[in-house]
PDB file of C-alpha atoms and ligand atoms in Angstrom:
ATOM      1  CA  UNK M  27     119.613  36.146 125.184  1.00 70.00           C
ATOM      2  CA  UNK M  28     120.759  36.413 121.598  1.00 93.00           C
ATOM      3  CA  UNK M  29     122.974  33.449 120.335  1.00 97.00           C
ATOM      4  CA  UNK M  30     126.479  33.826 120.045  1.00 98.00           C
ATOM      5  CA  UNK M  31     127.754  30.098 118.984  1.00 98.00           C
ATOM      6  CA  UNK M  32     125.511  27.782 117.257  1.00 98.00           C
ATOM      7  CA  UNK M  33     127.263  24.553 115.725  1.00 98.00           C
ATOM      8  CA  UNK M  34     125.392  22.144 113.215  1.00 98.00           C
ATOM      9  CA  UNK M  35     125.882  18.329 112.559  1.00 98.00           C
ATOM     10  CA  UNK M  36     129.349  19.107 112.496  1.00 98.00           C
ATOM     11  CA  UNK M  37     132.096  16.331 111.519  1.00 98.00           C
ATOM     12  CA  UNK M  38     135.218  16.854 112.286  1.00 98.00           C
ATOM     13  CA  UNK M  39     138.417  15.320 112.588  1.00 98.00           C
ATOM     14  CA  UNK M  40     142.560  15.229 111.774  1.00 98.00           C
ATOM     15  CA  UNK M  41     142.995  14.580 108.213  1.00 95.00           C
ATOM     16  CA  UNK M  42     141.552  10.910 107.261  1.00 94.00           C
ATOM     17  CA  UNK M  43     140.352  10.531 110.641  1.00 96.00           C
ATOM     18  CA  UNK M  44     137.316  11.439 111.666  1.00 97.00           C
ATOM     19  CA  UNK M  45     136.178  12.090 115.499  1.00 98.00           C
ATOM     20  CA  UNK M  46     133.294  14.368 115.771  1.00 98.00           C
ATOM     21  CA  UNK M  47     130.376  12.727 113.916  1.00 98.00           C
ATOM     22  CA  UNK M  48     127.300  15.272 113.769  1.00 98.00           C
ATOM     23  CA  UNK M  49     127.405  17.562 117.060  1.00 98.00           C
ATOM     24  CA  UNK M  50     125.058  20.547 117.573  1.00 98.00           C
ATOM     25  CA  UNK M  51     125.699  22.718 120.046  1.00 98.00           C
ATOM     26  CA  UNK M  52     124.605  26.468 121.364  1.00 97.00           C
ATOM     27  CA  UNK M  53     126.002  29.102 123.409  1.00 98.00           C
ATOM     28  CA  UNK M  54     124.133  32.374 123.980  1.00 98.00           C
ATOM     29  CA  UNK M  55     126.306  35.289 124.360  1.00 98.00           C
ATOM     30  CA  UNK M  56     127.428  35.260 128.170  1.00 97.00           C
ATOM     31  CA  UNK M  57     126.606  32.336 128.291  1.00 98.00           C
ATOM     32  CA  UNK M  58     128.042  29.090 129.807  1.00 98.00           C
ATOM     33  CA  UNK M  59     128.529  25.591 128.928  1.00 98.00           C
ATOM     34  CA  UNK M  60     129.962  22.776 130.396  1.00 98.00           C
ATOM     35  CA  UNK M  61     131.077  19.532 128.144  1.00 98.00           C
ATOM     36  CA  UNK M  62     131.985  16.181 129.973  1.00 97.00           C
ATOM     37  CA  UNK M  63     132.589  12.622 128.956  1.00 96.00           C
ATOM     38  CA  UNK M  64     135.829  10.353 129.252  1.00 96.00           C
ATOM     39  CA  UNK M  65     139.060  10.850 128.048  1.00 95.00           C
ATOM     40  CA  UNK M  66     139.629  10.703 124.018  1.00 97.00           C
ATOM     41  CA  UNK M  67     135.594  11.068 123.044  1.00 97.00           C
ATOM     42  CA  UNK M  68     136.621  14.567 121.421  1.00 98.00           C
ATOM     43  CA  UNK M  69     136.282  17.500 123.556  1.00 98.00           C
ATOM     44  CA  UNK M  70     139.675  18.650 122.687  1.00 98.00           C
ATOM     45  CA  UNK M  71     138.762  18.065 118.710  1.00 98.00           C
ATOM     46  CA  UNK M  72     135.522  19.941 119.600  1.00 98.00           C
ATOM     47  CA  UNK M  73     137.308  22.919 120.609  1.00 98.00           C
ATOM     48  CA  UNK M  74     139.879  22.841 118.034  1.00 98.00           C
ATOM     49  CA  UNK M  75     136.937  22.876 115.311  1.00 98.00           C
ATOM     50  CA  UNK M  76     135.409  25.898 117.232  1.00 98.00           C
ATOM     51  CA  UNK M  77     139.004  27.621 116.809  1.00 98.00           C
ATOM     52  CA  UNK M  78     139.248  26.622 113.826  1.00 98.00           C
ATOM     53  CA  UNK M  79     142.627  24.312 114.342  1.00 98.00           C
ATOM     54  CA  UNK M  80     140.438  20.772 113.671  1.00 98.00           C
ATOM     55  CA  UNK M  81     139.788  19.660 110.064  1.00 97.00           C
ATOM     56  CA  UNK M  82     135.546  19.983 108.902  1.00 97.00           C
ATOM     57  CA  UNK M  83     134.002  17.493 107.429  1.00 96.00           C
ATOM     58  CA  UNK M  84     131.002  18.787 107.678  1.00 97.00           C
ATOM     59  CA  UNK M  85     128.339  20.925 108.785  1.00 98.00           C
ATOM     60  CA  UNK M  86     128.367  24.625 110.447  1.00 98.00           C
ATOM     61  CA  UNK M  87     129.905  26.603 112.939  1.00 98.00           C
ATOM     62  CA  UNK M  88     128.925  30.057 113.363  1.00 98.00           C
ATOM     63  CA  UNK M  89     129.538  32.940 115.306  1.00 98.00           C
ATOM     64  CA  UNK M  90     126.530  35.558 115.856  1.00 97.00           C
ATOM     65  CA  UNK M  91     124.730  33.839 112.977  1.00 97.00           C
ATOM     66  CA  UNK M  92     127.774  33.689 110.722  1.00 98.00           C
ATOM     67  CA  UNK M  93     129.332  30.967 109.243  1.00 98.00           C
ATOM     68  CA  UNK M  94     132.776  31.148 110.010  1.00 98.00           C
ATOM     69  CA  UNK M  95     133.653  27.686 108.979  1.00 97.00           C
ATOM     70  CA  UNK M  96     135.750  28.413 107.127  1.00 97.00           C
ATOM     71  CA  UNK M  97     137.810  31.101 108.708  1.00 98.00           C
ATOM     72  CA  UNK M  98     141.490  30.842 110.167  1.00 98.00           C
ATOM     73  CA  UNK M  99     142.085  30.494 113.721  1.00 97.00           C
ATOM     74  CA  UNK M 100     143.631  34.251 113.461  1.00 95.00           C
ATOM     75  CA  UNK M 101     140.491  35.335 111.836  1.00 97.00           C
ATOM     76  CA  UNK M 102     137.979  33.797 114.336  1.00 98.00           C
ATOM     77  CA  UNK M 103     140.596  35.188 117.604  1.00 96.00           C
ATOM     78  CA  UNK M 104     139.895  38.514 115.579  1.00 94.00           C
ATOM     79  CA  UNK M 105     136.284  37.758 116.317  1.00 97.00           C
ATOM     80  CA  UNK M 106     136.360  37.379 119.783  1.00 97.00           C
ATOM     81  CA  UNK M 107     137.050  33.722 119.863  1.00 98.00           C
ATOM     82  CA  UNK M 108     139.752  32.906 122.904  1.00 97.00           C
ATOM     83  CA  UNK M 109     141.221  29.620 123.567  1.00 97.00           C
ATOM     84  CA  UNK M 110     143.319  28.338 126.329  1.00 97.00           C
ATOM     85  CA  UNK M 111     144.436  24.840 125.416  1.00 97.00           C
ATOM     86  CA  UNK M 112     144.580  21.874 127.559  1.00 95.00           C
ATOM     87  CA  UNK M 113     148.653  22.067 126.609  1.00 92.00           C
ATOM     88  CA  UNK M 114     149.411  25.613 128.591  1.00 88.00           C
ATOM     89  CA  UNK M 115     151.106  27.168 125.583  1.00 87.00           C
ATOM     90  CA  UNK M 116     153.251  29.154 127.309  1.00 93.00           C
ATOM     91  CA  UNK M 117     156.887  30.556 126.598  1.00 95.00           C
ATOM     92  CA  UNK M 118     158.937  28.744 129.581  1.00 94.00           C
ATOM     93  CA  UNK M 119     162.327  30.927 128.307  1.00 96.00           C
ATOM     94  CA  UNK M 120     160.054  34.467 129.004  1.00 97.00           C
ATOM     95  CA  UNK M 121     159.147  36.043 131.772  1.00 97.00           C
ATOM     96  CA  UNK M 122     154.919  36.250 133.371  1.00 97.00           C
ATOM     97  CA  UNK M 123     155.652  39.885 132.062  1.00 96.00           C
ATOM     98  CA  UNK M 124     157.335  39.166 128.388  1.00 96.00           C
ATOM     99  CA  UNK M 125     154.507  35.997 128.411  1.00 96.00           C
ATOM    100  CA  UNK M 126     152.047  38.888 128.678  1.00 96.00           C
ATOM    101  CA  UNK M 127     153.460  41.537 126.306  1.00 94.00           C
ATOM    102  CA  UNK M 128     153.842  38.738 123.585  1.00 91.00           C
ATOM    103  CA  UNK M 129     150.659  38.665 123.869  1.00 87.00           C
ATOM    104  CA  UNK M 130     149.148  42.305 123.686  1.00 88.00           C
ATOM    105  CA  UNK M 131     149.393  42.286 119.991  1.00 82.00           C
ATOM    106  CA  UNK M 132     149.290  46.097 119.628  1.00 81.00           C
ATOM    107  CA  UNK M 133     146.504  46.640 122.518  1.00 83.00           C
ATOM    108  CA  UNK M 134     146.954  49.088 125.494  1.00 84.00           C
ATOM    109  CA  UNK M 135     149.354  47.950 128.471  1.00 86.00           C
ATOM    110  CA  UNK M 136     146.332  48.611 130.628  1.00 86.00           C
ATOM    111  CA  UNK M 137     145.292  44.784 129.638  1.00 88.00           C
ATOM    112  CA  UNK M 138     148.182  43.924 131.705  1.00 93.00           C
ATOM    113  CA  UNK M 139     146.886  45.286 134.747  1.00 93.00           C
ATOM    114  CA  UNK M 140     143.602  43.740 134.063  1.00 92.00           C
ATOM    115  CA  UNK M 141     145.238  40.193 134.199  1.00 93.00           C
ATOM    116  CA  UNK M 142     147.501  40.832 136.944  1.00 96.00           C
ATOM    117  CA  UNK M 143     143.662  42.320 138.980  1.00 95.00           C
ATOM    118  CA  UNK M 144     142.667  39.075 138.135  1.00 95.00           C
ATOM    119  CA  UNK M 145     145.442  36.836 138.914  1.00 96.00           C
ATOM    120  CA  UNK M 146     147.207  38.549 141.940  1.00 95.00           C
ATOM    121  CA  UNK M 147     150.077  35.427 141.906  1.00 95.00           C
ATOM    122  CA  UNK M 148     150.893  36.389 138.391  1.00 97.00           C
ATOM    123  CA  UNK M 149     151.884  39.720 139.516  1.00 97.00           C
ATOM    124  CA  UNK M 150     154.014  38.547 142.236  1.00 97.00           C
ATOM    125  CA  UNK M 151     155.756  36.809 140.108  1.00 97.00           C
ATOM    126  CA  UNK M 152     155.717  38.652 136.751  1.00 97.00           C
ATOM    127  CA  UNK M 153     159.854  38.700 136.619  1.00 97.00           C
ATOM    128  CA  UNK M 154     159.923  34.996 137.091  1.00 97.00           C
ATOM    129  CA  UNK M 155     160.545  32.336 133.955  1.00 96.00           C
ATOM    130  CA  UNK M 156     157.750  30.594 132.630  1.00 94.00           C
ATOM    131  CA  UNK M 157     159.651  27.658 133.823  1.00 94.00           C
ATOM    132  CA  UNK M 158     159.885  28.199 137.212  1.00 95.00           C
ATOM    133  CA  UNK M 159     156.124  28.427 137.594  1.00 96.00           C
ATOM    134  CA  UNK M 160     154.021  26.118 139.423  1.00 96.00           C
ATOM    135  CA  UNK M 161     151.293  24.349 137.216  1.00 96.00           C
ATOM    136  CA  UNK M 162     148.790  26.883 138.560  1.00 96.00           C
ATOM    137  CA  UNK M 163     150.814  29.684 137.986  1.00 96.00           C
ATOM    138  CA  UNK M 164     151.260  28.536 133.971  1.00 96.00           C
ATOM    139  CA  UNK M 165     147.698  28.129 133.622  1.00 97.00           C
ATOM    140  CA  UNK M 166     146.919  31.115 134.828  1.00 97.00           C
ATOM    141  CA  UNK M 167     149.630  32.586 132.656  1.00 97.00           C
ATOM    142  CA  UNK M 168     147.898  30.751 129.787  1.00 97.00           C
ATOM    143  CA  UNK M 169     144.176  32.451 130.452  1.00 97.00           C
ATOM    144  CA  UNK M 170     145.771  35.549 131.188  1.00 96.00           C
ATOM    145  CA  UNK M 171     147.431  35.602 127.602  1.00 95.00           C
ATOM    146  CA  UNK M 172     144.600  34.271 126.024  1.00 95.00           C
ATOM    147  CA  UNK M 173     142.136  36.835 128.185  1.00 94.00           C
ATOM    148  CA  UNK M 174     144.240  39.882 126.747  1.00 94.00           C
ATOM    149  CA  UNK M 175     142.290  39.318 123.178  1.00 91.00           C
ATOM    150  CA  UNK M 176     139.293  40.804 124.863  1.00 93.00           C
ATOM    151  CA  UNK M 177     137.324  37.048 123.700  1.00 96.00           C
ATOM    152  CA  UNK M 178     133.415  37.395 123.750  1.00 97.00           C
ATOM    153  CA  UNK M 179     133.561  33.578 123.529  1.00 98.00           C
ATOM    154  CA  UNK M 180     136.466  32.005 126.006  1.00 98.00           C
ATOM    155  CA  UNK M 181     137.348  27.963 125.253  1.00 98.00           C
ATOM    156  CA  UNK M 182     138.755  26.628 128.384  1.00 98.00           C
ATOM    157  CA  UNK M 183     140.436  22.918 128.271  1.00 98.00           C
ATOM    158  CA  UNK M 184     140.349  21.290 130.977  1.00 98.00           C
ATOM    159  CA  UNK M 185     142.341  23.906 133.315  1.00 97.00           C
ATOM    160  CA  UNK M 186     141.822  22.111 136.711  1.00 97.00           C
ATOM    161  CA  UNK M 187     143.911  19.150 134.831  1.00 96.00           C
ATOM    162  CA  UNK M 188     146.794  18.214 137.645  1.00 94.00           C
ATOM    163  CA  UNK M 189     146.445  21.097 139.899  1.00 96.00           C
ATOM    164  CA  UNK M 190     146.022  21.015 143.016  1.00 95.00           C
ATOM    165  CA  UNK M 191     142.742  22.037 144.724  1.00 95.00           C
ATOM    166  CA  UNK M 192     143.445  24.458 146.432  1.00 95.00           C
ATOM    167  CA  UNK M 193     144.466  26.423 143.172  1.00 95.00           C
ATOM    168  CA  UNK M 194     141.395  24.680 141.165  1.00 96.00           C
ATOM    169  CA  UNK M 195     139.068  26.877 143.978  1.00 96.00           C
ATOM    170  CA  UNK M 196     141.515  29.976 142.966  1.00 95.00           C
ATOM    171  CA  UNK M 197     141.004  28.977 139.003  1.00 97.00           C
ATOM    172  CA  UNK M 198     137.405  28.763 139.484  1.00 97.00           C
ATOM    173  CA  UNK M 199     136.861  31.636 141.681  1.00 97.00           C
ATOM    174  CA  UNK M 200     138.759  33.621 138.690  1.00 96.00           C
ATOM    175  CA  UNK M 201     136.404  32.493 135.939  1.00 97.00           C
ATOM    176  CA  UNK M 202     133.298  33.115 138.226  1.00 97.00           C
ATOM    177  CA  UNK M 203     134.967  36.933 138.107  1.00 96.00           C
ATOM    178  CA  UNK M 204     135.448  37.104 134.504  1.00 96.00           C
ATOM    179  CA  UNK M 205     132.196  35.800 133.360  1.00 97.00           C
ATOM    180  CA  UNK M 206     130.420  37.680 135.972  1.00 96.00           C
ATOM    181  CA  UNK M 207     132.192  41.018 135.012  1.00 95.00           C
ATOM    182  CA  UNK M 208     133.086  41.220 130.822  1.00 95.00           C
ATOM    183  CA  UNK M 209     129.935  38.778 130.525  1.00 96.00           C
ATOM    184  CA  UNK M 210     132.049  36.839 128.357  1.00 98.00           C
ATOM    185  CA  UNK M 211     130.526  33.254 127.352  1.00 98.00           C
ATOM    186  CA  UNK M 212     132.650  29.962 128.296  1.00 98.00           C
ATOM    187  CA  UNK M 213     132.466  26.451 127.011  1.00 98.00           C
ATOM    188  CA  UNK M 214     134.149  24.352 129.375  1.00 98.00           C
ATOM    189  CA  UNK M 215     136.031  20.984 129.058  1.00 98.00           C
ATOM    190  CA  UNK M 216     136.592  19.962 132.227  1.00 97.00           C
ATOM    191  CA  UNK M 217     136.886  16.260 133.719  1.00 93.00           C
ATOM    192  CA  UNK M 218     136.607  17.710 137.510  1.00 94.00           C
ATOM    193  CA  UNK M 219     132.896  17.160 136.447  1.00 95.00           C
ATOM    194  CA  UNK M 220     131.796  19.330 140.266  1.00 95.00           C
ATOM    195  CA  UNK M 221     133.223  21.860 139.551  1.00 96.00           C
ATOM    196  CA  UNK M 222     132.404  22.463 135.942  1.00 97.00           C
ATOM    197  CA  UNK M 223     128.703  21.573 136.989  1.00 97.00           C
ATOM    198  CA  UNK M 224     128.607  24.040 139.560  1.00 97.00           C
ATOM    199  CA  UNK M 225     130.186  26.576 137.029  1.00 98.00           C
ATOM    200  CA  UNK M 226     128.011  26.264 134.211  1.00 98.00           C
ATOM    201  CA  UNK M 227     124.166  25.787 134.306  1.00 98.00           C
ATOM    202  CA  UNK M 228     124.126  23.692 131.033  1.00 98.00           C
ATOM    203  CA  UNK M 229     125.560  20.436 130.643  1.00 98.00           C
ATOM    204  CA  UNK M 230     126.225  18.404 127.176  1.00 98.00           C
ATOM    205  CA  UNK M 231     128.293  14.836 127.694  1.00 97.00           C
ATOM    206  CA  UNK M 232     130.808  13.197 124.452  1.00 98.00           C
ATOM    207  CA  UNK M 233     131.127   9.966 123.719  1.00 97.00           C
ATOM    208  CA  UNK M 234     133.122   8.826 120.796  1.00 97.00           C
ATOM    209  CA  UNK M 235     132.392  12.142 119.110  1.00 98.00           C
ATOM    210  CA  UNK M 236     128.706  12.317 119.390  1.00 98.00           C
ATOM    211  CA  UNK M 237     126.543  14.172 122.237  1.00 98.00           C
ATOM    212  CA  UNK M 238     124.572  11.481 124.497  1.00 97.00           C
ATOM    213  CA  UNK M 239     122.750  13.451 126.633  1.00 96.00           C
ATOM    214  CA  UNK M 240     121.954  17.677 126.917  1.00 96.00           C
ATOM    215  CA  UNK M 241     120.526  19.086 130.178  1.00 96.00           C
ATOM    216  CA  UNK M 242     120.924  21.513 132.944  1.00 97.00           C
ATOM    217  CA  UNK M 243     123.627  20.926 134.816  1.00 98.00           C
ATOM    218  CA  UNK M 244     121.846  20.675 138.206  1.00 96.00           C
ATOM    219  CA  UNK M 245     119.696  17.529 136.488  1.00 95.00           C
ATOM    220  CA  UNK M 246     123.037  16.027 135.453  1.00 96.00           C
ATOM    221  CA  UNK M 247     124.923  16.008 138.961  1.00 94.00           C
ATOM    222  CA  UNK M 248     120.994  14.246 140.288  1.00 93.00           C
ATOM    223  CA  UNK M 249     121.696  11.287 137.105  1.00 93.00           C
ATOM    224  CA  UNK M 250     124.628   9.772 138.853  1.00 93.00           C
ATOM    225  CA  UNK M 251     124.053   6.303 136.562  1.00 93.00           C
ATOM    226  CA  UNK M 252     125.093   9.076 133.386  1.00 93.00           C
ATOM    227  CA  UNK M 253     127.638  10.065 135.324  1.00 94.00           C
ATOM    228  CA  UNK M 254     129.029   6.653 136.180  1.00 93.00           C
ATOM    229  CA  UNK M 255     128.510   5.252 132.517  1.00 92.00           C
ATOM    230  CA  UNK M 256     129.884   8.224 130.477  1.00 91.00           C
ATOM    231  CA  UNK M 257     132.680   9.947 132.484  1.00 91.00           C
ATOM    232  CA  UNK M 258     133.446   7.244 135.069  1.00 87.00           C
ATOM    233  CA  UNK M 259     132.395   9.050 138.500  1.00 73.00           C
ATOM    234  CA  UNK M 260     130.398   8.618 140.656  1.00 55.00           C
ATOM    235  CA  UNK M 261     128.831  11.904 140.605  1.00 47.00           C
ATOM    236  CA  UNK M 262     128.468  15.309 141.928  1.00 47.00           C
ATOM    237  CA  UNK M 263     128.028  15.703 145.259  1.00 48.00           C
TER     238      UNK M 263
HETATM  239  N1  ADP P  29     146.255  15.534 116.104  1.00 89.66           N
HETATM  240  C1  ADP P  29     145.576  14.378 116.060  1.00 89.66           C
HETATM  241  N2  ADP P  29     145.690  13.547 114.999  1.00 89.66           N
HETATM  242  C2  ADP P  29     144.996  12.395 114.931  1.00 89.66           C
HETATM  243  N3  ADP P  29     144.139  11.975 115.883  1.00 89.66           N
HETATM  244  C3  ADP P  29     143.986  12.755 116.960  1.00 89.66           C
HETATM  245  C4  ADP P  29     144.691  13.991 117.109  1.00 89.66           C
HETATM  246  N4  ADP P  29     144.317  14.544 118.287  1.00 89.66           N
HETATM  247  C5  ADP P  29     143.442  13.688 118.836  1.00 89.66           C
HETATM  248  N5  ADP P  29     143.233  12.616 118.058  1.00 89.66           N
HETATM  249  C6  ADP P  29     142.304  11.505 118.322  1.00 89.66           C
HETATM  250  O1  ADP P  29     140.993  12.018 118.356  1.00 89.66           O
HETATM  251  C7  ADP P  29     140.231  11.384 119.369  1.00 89.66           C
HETATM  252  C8  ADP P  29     139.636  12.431 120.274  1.00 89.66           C
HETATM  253  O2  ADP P  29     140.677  13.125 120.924  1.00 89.66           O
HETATM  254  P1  ADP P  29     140.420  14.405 121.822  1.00 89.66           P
HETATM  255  O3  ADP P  29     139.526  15.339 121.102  1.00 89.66           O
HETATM  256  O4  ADP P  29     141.745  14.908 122.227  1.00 89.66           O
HETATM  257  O5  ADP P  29     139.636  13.775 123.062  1.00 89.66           O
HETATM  258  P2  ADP P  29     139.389  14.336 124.534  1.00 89.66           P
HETATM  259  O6  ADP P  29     139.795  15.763 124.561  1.00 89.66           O
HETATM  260  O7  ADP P  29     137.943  14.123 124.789  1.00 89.66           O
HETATM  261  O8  ADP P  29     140.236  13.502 125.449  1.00 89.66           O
HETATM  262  C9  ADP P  29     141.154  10.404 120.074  1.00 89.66           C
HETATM  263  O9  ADP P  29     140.931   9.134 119.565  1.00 89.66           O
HETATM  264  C10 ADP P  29     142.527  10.911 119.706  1.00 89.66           C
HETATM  265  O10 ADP P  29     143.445   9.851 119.633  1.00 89.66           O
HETATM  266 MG1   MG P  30     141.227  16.731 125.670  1.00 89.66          MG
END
């Protein structure tokens, strides 16, 4: 399959400070990707730099085999880059519905239904406040937005973070869906480690800022010593 994100000895960071120190990193198109490792090693800042929202130091990202390192965030969501950060950016004063409709942008209402096919809960409750949703509900709410920009390449942050399992089997049941049916590609940040494992069939683990070890995802959840030493479980079972 053709590549769709290919990322070079890239350095990144937040102004003076610098926490990605030469990653590489590819996603074919449809593709799916699952990146692990402890808390402040630099997923987030990853991410960010794919968006376009992290400061480059150095090195390339690009996008079908264009270097778009340089490009805004708005330019690169033009280009069919989605994220759906590990904050929920959601309005909590507007309704599931108004949520939604901010976020059409000009495209056809029929995007709505789309979300609501794939998120059933978000159309039960599209009159409620984005306040009075669960933490499920919101990130749902979040994807949904985020899903209305049609994104060939979806960056999910940790979305299992604090919710409750039953709703992390919804989540991931919903993303199976997705990639399975628009064939869009996913990089995953996830620290439920099973579940991102199970999603994706390639694995790549952070620590401070640099990748330590690259595999398949079902010979990651057999190395349960990488597992204990770089994200602090015991493994996938
Ligand atoms: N906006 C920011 N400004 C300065 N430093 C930041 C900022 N965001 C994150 N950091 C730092 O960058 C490092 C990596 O953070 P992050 O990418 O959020 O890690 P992770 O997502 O893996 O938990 C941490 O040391 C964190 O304190
Ligand atoms: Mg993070």
């Amino acid at each position: 399959m053709s590549e769709l994100l290919h990322i070079e000895n890239l350095t990144a960071g937040y102004g003076a400070i610098q926490v990605l120190h030469g990653v590489n990193l590819s996603l074919s198109a449809g593709g799916r990707l699952a990146l692990i490792g402890r808390n402040g090693v630099g997923k987030t800042t990853l991410l960010k730099a794919v968006m376009g929202l992290a400061d480059m130091k150095g090195g390339q990202v690009k996008l079908d085999g264009i270097d778009i390192s340089k490009w805004s965030a708005r330019e690169r969501a033009h280009a069919g880059i989605g994220y759906v950060p590990q904050t929920r950016d959601i309005f909590p004063s507007l309704t599931v519905e108004e949520n939604l409709l901010a976020g059409l942008k000009g495209r056809p209402r029929s995007s709505l239904a789309e979300a609501y096919a794939l998120f059933p809960r978000l159309a039960e409750r599209r009159n409620n406040g984005g306040q009075q949703l669960s933490g499920g509900e919101q990130q749902m709410l979040s994807v949904a937005r985020t899903l209305l920009g049609k994104p060939r390449l979806l960056l999910l942050d940790e979305p299992l973070e604090g919710l409750a399992p039953i709703i992390c089997i919804e989540l991931m049941r919903a993303f199976e869906h997705l990639a399975q049916e628009t064939g869009v590609a996913v990089l995953l940040v996830e620290q439920k480690v099973d579940d991102a494992l199970k999603f994706a069939p390639l694995a790549m683990v952070l620590e401070r800022g640099e990748v330590v070890h690259e595999s398949d995802s079902a010979a990651l959840r057999l190395r349960k010593d990488l597992l204990e030493r770089f994200v602090g479980v015991a493994g996938a079972h």
